[in-house]
Short mmCIF file of C-alpha atoms in Angstrom, two decimals:
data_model
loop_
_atom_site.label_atom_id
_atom_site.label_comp_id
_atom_site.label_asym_id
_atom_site.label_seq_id
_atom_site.Cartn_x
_atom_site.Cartn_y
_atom_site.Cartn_z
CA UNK A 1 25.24 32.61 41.87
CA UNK A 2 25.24 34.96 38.32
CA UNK A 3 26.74 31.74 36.55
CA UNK A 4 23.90 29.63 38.07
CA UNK A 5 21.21 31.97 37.11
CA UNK A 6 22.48 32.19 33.75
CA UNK A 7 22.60 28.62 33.06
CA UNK A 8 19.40 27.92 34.02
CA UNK A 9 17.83 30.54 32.35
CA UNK A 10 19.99 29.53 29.45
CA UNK A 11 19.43 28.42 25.54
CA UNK A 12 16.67 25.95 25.97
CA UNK A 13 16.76 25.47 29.66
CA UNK A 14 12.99 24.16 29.32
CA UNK A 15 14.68 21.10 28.27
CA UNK A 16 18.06 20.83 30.06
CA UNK A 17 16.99 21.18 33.34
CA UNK A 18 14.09 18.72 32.98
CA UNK A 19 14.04 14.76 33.94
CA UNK A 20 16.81 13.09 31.35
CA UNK A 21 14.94 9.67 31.74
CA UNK A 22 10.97 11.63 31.81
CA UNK A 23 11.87 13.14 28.45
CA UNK A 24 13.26 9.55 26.90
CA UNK A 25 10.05 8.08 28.31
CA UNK A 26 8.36 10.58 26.33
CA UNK A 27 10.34 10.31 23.53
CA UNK A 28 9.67 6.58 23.26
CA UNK A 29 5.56 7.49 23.59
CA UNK A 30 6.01 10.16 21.09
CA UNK A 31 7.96 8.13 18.62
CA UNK A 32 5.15 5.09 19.06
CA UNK A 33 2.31 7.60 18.63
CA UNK A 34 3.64 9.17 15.14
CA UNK A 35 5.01 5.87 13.95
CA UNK A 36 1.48 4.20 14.10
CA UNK A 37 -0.14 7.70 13.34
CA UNK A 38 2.33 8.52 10.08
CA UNK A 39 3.03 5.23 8.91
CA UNK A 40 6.10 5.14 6.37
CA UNK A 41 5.14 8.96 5.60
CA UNK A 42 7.65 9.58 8.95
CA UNK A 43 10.75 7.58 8.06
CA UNK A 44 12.47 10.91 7.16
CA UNK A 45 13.23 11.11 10.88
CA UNK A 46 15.65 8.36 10.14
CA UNK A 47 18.93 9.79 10.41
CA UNK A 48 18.14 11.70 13.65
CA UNK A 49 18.38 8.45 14.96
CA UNK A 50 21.55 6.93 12.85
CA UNK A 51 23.37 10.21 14.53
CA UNK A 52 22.48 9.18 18.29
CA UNK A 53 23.72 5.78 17.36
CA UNK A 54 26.84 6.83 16.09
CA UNK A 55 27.17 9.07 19.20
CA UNK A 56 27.25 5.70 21.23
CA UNK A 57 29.28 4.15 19.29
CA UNK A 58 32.07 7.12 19.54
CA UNK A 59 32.32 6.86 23.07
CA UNK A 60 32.11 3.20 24.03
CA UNK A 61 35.44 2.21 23.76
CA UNK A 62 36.98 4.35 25.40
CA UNK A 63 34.48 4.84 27.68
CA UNK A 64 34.81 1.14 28.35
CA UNK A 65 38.83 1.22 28.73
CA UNK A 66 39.57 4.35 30.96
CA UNK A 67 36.34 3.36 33.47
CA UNK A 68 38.10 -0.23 33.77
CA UNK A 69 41.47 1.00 34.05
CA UNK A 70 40.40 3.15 36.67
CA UNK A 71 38.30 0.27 38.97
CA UNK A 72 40.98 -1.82 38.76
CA UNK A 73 43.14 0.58 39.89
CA UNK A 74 40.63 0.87 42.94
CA UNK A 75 41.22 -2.39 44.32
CA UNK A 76 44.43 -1.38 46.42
CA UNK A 77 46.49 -4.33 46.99
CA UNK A 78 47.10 -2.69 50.91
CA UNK A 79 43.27 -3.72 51.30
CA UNK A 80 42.68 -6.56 49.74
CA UNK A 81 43.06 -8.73 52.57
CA UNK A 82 40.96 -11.62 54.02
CA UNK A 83 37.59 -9.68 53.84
CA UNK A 84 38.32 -8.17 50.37
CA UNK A 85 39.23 -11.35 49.04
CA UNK A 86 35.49 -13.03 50.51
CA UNK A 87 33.64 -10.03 49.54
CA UNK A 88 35.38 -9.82 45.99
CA UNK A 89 34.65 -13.55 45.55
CA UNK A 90 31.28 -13.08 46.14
CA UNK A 91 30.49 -10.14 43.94
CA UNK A 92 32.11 -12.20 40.89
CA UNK A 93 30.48 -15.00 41.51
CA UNK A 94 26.76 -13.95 41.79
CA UNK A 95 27.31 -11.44 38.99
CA UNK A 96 27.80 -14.71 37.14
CA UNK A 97 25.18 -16.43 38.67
CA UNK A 98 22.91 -13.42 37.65
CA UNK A 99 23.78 -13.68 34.29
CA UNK A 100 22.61 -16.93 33.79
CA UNK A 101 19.13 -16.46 35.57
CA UNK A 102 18.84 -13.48 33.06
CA UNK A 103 19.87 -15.82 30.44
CA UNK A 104 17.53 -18.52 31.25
CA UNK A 105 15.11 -16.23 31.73
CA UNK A 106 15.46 -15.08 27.99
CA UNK A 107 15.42 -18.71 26.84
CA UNK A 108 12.02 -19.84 28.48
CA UNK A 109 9.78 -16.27 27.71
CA UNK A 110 12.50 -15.38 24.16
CA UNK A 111 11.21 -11.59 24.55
CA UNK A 112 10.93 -10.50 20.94
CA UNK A 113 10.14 -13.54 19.11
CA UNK A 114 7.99 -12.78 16.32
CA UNK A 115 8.93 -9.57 15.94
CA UNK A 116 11.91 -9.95 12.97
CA UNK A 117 12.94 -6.68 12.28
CA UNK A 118 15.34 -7.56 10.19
CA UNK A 119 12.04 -7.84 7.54
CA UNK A 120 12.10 -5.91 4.44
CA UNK A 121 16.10 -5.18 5.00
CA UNK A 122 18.77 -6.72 2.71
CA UNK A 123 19.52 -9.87 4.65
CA UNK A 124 22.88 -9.75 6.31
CA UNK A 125 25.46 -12.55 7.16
CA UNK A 126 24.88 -14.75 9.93
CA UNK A 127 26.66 -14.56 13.17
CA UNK A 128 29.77 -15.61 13.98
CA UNK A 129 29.90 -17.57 17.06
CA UNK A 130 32.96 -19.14 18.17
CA UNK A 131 33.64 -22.01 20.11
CA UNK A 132 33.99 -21.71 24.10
CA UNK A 133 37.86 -22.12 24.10
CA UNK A 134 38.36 -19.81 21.05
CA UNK A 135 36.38 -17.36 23.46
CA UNK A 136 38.59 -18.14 26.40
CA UNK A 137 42.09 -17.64 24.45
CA UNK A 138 40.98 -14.79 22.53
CA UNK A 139 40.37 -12.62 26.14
CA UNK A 140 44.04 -11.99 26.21
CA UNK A 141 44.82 -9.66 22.94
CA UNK A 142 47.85 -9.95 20.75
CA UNK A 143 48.04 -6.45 20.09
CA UNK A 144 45.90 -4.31 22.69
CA UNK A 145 46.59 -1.05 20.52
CA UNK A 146 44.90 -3.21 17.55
CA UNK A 147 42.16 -4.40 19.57
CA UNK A 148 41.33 -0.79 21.10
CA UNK A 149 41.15 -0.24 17.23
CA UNK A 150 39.08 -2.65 16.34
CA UNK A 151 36.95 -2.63 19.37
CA UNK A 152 37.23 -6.07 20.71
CA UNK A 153 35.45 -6.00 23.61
CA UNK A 154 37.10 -8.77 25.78
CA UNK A 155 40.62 -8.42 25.03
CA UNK A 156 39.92 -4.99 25.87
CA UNK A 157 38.36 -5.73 28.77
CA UNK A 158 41.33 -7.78 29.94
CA UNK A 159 43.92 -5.66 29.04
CA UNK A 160 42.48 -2.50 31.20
CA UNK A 161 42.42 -5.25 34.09
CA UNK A 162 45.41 -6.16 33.91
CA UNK A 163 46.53 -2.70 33.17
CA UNK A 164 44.98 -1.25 36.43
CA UNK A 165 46.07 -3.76 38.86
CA UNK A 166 49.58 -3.37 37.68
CA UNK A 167 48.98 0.62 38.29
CA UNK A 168 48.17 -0.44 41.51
CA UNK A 169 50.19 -2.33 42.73
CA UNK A 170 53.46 0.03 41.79
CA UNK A 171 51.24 3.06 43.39
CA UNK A 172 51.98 0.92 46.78
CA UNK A 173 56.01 0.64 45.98
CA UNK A 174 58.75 1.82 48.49
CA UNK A 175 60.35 3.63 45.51
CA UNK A 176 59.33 6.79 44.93
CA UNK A 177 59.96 6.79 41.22
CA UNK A 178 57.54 3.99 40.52
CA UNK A 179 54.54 5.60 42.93
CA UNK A 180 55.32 8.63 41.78
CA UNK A 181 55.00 7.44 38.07
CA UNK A 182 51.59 5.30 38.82
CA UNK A 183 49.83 7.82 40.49
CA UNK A 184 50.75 10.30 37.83
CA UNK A 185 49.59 7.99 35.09
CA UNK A 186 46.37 7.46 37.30
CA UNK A 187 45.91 10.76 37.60
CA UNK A 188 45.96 11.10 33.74
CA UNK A 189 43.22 8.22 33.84
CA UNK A 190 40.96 9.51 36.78
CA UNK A 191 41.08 12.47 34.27
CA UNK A 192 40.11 10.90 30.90
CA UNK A 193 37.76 8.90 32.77
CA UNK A 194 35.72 11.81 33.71
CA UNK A 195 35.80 13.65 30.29
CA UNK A 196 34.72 10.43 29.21
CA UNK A 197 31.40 10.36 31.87
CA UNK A 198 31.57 14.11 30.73
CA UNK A 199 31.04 13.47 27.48
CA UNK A 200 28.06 10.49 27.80
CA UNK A 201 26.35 13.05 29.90
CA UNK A 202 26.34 15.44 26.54
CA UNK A 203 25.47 12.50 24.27
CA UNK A 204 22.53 11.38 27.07
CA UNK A 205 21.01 14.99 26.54
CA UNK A 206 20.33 13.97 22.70
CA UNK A 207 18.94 10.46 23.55
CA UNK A 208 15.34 11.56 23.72
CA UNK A 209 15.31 12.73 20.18
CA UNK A 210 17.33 9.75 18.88
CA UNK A 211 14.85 7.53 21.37
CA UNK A 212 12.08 9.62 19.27
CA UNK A 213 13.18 8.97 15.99
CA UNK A 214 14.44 5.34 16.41
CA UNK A 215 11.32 4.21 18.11
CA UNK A 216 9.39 6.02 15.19
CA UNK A 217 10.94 4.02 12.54
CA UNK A 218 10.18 0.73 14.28
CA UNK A 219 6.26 1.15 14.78
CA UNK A 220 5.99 2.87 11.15
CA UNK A 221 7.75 -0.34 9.98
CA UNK A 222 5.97 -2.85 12.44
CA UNK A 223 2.78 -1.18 13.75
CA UNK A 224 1.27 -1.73 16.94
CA UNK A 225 2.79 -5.58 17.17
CA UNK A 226 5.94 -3.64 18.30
CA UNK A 227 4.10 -3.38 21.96
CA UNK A 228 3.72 -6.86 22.79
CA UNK A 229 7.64 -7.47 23.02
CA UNK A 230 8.15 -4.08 25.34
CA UNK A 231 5.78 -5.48 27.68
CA UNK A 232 7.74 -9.00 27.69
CA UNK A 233 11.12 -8.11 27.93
CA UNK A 234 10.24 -5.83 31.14
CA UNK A 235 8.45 -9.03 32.55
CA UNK A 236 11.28 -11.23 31.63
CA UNK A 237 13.93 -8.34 33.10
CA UNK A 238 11.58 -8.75 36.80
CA UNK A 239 10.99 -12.16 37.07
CA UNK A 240 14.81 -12.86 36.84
CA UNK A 241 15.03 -9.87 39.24
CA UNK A 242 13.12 -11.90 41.42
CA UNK A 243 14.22 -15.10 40.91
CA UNK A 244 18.24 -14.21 41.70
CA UNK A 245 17.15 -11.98 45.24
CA UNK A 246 14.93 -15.45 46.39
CA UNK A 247 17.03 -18.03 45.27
CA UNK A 248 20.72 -16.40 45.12
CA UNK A 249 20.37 -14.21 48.20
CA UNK A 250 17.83 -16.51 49.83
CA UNK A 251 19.71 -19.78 49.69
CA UNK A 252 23.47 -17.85 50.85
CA UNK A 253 22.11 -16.29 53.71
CA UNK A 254 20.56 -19.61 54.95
CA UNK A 255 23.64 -21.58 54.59
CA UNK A 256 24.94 -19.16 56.85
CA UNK A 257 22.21 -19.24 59.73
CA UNK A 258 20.95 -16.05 58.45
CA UNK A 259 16.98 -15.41 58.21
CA UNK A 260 16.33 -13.95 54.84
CA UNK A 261 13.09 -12.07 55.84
CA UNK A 262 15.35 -10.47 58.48
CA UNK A 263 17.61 -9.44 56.27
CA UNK A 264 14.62 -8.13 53.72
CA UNK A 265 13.45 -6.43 56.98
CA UNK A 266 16.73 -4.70 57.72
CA UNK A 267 17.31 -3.85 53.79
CA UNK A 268 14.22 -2.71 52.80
CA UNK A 269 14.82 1.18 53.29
CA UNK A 270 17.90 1.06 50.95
CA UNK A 271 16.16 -1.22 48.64
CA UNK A 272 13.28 0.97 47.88
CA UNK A 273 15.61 4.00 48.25
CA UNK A 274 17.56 2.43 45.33
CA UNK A 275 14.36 1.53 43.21
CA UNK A 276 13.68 4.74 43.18
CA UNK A 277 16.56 6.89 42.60
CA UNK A 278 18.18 4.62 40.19
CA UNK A 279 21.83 5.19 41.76
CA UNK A 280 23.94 2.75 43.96
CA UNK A 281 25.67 5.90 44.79
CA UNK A 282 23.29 8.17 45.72
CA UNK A 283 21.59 4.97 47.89
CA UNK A 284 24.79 4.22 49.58
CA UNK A 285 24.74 6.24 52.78
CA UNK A 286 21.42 4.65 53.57
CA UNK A 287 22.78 1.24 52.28
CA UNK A 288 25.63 1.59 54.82
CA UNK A 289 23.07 2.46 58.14
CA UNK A 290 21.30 -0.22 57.34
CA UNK A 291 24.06 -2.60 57.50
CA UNK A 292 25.09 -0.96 60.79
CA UNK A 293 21.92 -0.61 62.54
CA UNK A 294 19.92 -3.00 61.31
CA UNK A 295 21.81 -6.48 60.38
CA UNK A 296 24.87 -5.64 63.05
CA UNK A 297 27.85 -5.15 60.21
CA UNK A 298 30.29 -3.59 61.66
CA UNK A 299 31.43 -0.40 60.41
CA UNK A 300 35.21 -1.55 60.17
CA UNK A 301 33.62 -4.12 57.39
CA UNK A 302 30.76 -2.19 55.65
CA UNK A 303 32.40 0.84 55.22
CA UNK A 304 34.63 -0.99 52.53
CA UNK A 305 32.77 -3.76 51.57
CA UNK A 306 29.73 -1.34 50.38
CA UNK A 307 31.23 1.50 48.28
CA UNK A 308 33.47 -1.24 46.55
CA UNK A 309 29.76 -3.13 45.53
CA UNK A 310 28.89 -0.33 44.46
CA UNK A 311 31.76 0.34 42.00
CA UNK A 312 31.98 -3.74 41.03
CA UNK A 313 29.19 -5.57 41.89
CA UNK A 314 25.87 -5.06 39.61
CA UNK A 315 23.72 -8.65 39.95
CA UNK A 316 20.29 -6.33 38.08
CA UNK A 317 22.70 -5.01 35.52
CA UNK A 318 23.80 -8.89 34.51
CA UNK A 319 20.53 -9.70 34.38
CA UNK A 320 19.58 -6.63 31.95
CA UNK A 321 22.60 -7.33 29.82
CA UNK A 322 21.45 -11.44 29.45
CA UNK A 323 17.64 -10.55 28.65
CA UNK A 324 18.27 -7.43 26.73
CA UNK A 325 21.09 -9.12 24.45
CA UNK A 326 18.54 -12.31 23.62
CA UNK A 327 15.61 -9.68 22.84
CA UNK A 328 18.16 -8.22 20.50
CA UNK A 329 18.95 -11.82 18.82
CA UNK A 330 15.19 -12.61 18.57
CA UNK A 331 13.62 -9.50 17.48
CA UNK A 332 16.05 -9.54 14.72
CA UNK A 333 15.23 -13.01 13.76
CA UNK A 334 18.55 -14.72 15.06
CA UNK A 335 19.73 -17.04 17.83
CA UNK A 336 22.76 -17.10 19.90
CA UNK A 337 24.26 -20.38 20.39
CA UNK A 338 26.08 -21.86 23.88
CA UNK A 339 29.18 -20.50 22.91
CA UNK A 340 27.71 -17.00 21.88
CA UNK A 341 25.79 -16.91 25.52
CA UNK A 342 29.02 -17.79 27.44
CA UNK A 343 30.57 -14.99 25.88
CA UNK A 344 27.43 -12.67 27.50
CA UNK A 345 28.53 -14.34 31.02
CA UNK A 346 32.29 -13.62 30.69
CA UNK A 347 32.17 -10.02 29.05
CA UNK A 348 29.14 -9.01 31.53
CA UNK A 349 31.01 -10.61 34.66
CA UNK A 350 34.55 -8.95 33.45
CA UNK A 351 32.99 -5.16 32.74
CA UNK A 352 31.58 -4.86 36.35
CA UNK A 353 34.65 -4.11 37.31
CA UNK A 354 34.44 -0.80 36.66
CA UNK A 355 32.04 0.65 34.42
CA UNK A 356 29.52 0.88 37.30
CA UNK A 357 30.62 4.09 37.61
CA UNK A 358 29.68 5.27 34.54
CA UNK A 359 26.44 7.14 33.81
CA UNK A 360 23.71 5.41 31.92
CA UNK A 361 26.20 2.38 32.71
CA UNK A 362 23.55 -0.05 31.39
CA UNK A 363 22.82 1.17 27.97
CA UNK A 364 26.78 1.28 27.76
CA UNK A 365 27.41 -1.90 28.44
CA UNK A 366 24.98 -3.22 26.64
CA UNK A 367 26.37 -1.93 23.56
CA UNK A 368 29.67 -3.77 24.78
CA UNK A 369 27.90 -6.89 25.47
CA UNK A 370 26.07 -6.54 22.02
CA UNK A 371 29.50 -6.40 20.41
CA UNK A 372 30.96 -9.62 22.04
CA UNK A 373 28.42 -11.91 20.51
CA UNK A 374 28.88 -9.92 16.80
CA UNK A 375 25.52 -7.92 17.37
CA UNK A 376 26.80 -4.50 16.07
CA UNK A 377 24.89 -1.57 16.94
CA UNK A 378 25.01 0.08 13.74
CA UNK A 379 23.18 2.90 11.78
CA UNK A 380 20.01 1.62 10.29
CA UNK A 381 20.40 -1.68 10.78
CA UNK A 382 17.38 -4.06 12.34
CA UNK A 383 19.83 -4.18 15.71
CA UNK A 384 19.70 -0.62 16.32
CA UNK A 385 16.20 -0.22 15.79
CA UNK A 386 15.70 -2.67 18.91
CA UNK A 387 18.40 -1.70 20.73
CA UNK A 388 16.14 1.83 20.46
CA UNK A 389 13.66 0.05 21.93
CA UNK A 390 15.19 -1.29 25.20
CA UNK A 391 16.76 2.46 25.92
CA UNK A 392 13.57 3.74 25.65
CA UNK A 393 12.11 1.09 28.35
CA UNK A 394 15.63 1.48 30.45
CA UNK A 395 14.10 3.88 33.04
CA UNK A 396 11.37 1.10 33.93
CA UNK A 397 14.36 -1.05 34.12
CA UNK A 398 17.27 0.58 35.65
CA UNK A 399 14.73 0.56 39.06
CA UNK A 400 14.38 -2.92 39.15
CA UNK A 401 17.85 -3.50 38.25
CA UNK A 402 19.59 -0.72 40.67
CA UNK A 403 17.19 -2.35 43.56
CA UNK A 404 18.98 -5.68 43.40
CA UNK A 405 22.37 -4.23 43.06
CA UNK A 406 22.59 -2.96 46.41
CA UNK A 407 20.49 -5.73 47.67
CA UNK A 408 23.56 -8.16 46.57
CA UNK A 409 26.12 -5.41 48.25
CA UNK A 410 23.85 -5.74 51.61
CA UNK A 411 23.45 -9.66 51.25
CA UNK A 412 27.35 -9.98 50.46
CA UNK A 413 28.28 -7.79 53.50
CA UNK A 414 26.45 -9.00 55.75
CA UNK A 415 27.30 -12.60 54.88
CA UNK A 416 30.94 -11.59 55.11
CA UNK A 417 30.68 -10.39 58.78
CA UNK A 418 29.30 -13.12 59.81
CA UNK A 419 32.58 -15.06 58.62
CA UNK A 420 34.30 -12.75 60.46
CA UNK A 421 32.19 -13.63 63.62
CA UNK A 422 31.85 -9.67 63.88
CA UNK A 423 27.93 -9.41 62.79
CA UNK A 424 26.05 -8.44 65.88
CA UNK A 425 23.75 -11.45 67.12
CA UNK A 426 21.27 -9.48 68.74
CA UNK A 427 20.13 -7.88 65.59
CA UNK A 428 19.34 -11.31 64.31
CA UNK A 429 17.57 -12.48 67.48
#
């Protein structure tokens, strides 16, 4: 109880115990209001932001690789059996599905057209987008030390797969040495996973201040303008929202003889619980009576089915990662090509294996998606400054986004039982 007291009365406990995502909304007010009020007069606050991006960019890789490792790890062959294999089927497959909505999305509205903040910086080279099969074959590294290096995000991505199914799979041997080994090596991963999440939580506690100073650069640079593509990129984010729960969601349930405003009826406590405490996690006790109680899912089905969507399943996150990575690409003045937005679908589908779990998992994988298409979040360059700008709307986002997560888990679930002729008929009635 001492400790307690001491920590919260602590070196600037004002600030610490406050509302993380409150004081980056107010960062990103605060750095709009002195960048129009200052004008160029403020672009001393520059580096405060080149030191928050640099702080990302520390911990992304291997944020990336021990999260992975350790969902991968999670899928225990022992349970994978008919219903794990339907309800892991179905998370990959709308994930991809919600990628492209969030892509097309992008394509008909392009959030931050017009904007080119890549004006009055030297000109850099233009993006390198490969072909579709150069994509494909270049998933599986050569050298995954040299790729960790590097930070190739897809090889990376499909090494720590690979990597963690392996683990468990010899976790479930008959010989002790190899179980013993695994879950050691696990252990050692479960660990550096956590130091990792750890770690982003420190980094988070400086994002208002590097939210502040980015955000101040851009409307010193572009002036009020800067507004217009905020407000459009949230829009865009929604409507795809939208458009994957009616269409997605609507049109599976039906084929299965399900009612979808039942189902909104029986999901709608989680749903808004989700929007808004922005955490599959902290939604999923509610998410799991509401399966029970009110669509008839067994527990036998939901009670794995649910906290394993929550881990790998994140339809709103896809979505955010194919909008935000176009805004990126237009508001910098370039475009991504077929190739470059197939790469968005694979490395967006691929991370959701595990980096759910990580906090702020968004912004994080966004950074990873960034990467994959040869968008480099770096130090004063035109791509931080509106990569800035879509952490400092992420809050607004991450409800929307965290809402249709779980909705997919619920829709997935339930679609599942009813498969398994176990859903209860008289909740349906």
């Amino acid at each position: 109880m001492a400790e307690e007291t001491a920590r919260k009365s602590g070196f600037m406990s004002w600030y610490f115990q406050s509302n993380l995502l409150v004081r980056i909304l107010i960062g990103l007010v605060l750095g709009a209001i002195v960048g129009l009020a200052a004008g160029s007069s403020i672009l001393w606050v520059k580096p405060f932001g080149d030191v928050f991006i640099r702080l990302l960019r520390m911990i992304v890789v291997p944020v990336i690789f021990f999260s992975l490792v350790v969902g991968a790890a999670s899928l225990s062959p022992s349970k994978l059996g008919r219903v794990g294999v339907k309800i892991f089927i179905y998370y990959m497959l709308t994930t991809v599905v919600a990628v492209i909505f969030g892509l097309i999305s992008a394509n008909i509205f392009r959030p931050g057209t017009g904007l080119d903040l890549s004006a009055g910086q030297a000109a850099g080279k233009a993006l390198t987008q490969p072909k579709v099969v150069d994509t494909l074959i270049n998933i599986i590294p050569v050298n995954p030390i040299e790729s960790l290096a590097k930070g190739d995000v897809l090889p990376i991505i499909f090494f720590a797969i690979i990597f963690g199914i392996s683990l468990s799979f010899l976790a479930q041997s008959r010989d002790e040495r190899l179980s013993g080994g695994a879950a050691a090596v696990l252990k050692f991963f479960d660990g550096a996973a956590e130091a990792m999440y750890s770690i982003v939580r420190g980094v988070m506690q400086y994002a208002p201040i590097g939210v502040f100073a980015l955000i101040a650069v851009v409307f010193a640079q572009q002036g009020a303008k800067a507004l217009g593509p905020l407000g459009m990129v949230t829009l865009t984010v929604y409507l795809a929202l939208v458009a994957h729960l009616l269409i997605t969601y609507g049109v599976a349930l039906k084929i299965y003889g399900l009612k979808f405003s039942r189902f909104l009826a029986g999901a709608k406590e989680a749903m808004l619980t989700a929007f808004v405490t922005r955490s599959s996690s902290a939604t999923l006790p509610i998410t799991m009576r509401n399966a029970e109680e009110n669509l008839g899912v067994p527990r036998s089905i939901g009670s794995f089915t649910l906290p394993l969507g929550a881990t790998i399943n994140m339809d709103g996150t896809a979505i955010y990662q194919g909008v935000c990575a176009l805004f990126v690409a237009f508001a910098i003045g370039q475009s991504l090509d077929f190739g470059a937005q197939m790469t968005i679908i694979i490395t967006a589908t691929l991370a959701s294996i595990g980096a759910a779990g990580v906090p702020g998992a968004g912004v994080i994988m966004l950074l990873m998606v960034l990467n994959s298409v040869g968008l480099e979040v770096k130090e004063g360059s035109a791509i931080a400054m509106a990569y800035a700008m879509i952490l400092g709307i992420d809050a607004i986002l991450d409800m929307g986004r965290t809402c249709l997560n779980i909705t997919g888990d619920l829709a997935g679930t339930t679609i599942v039982a009813k498969t398994e002729k176990a859903i209860d008929p008289e909740k349906w009635a």
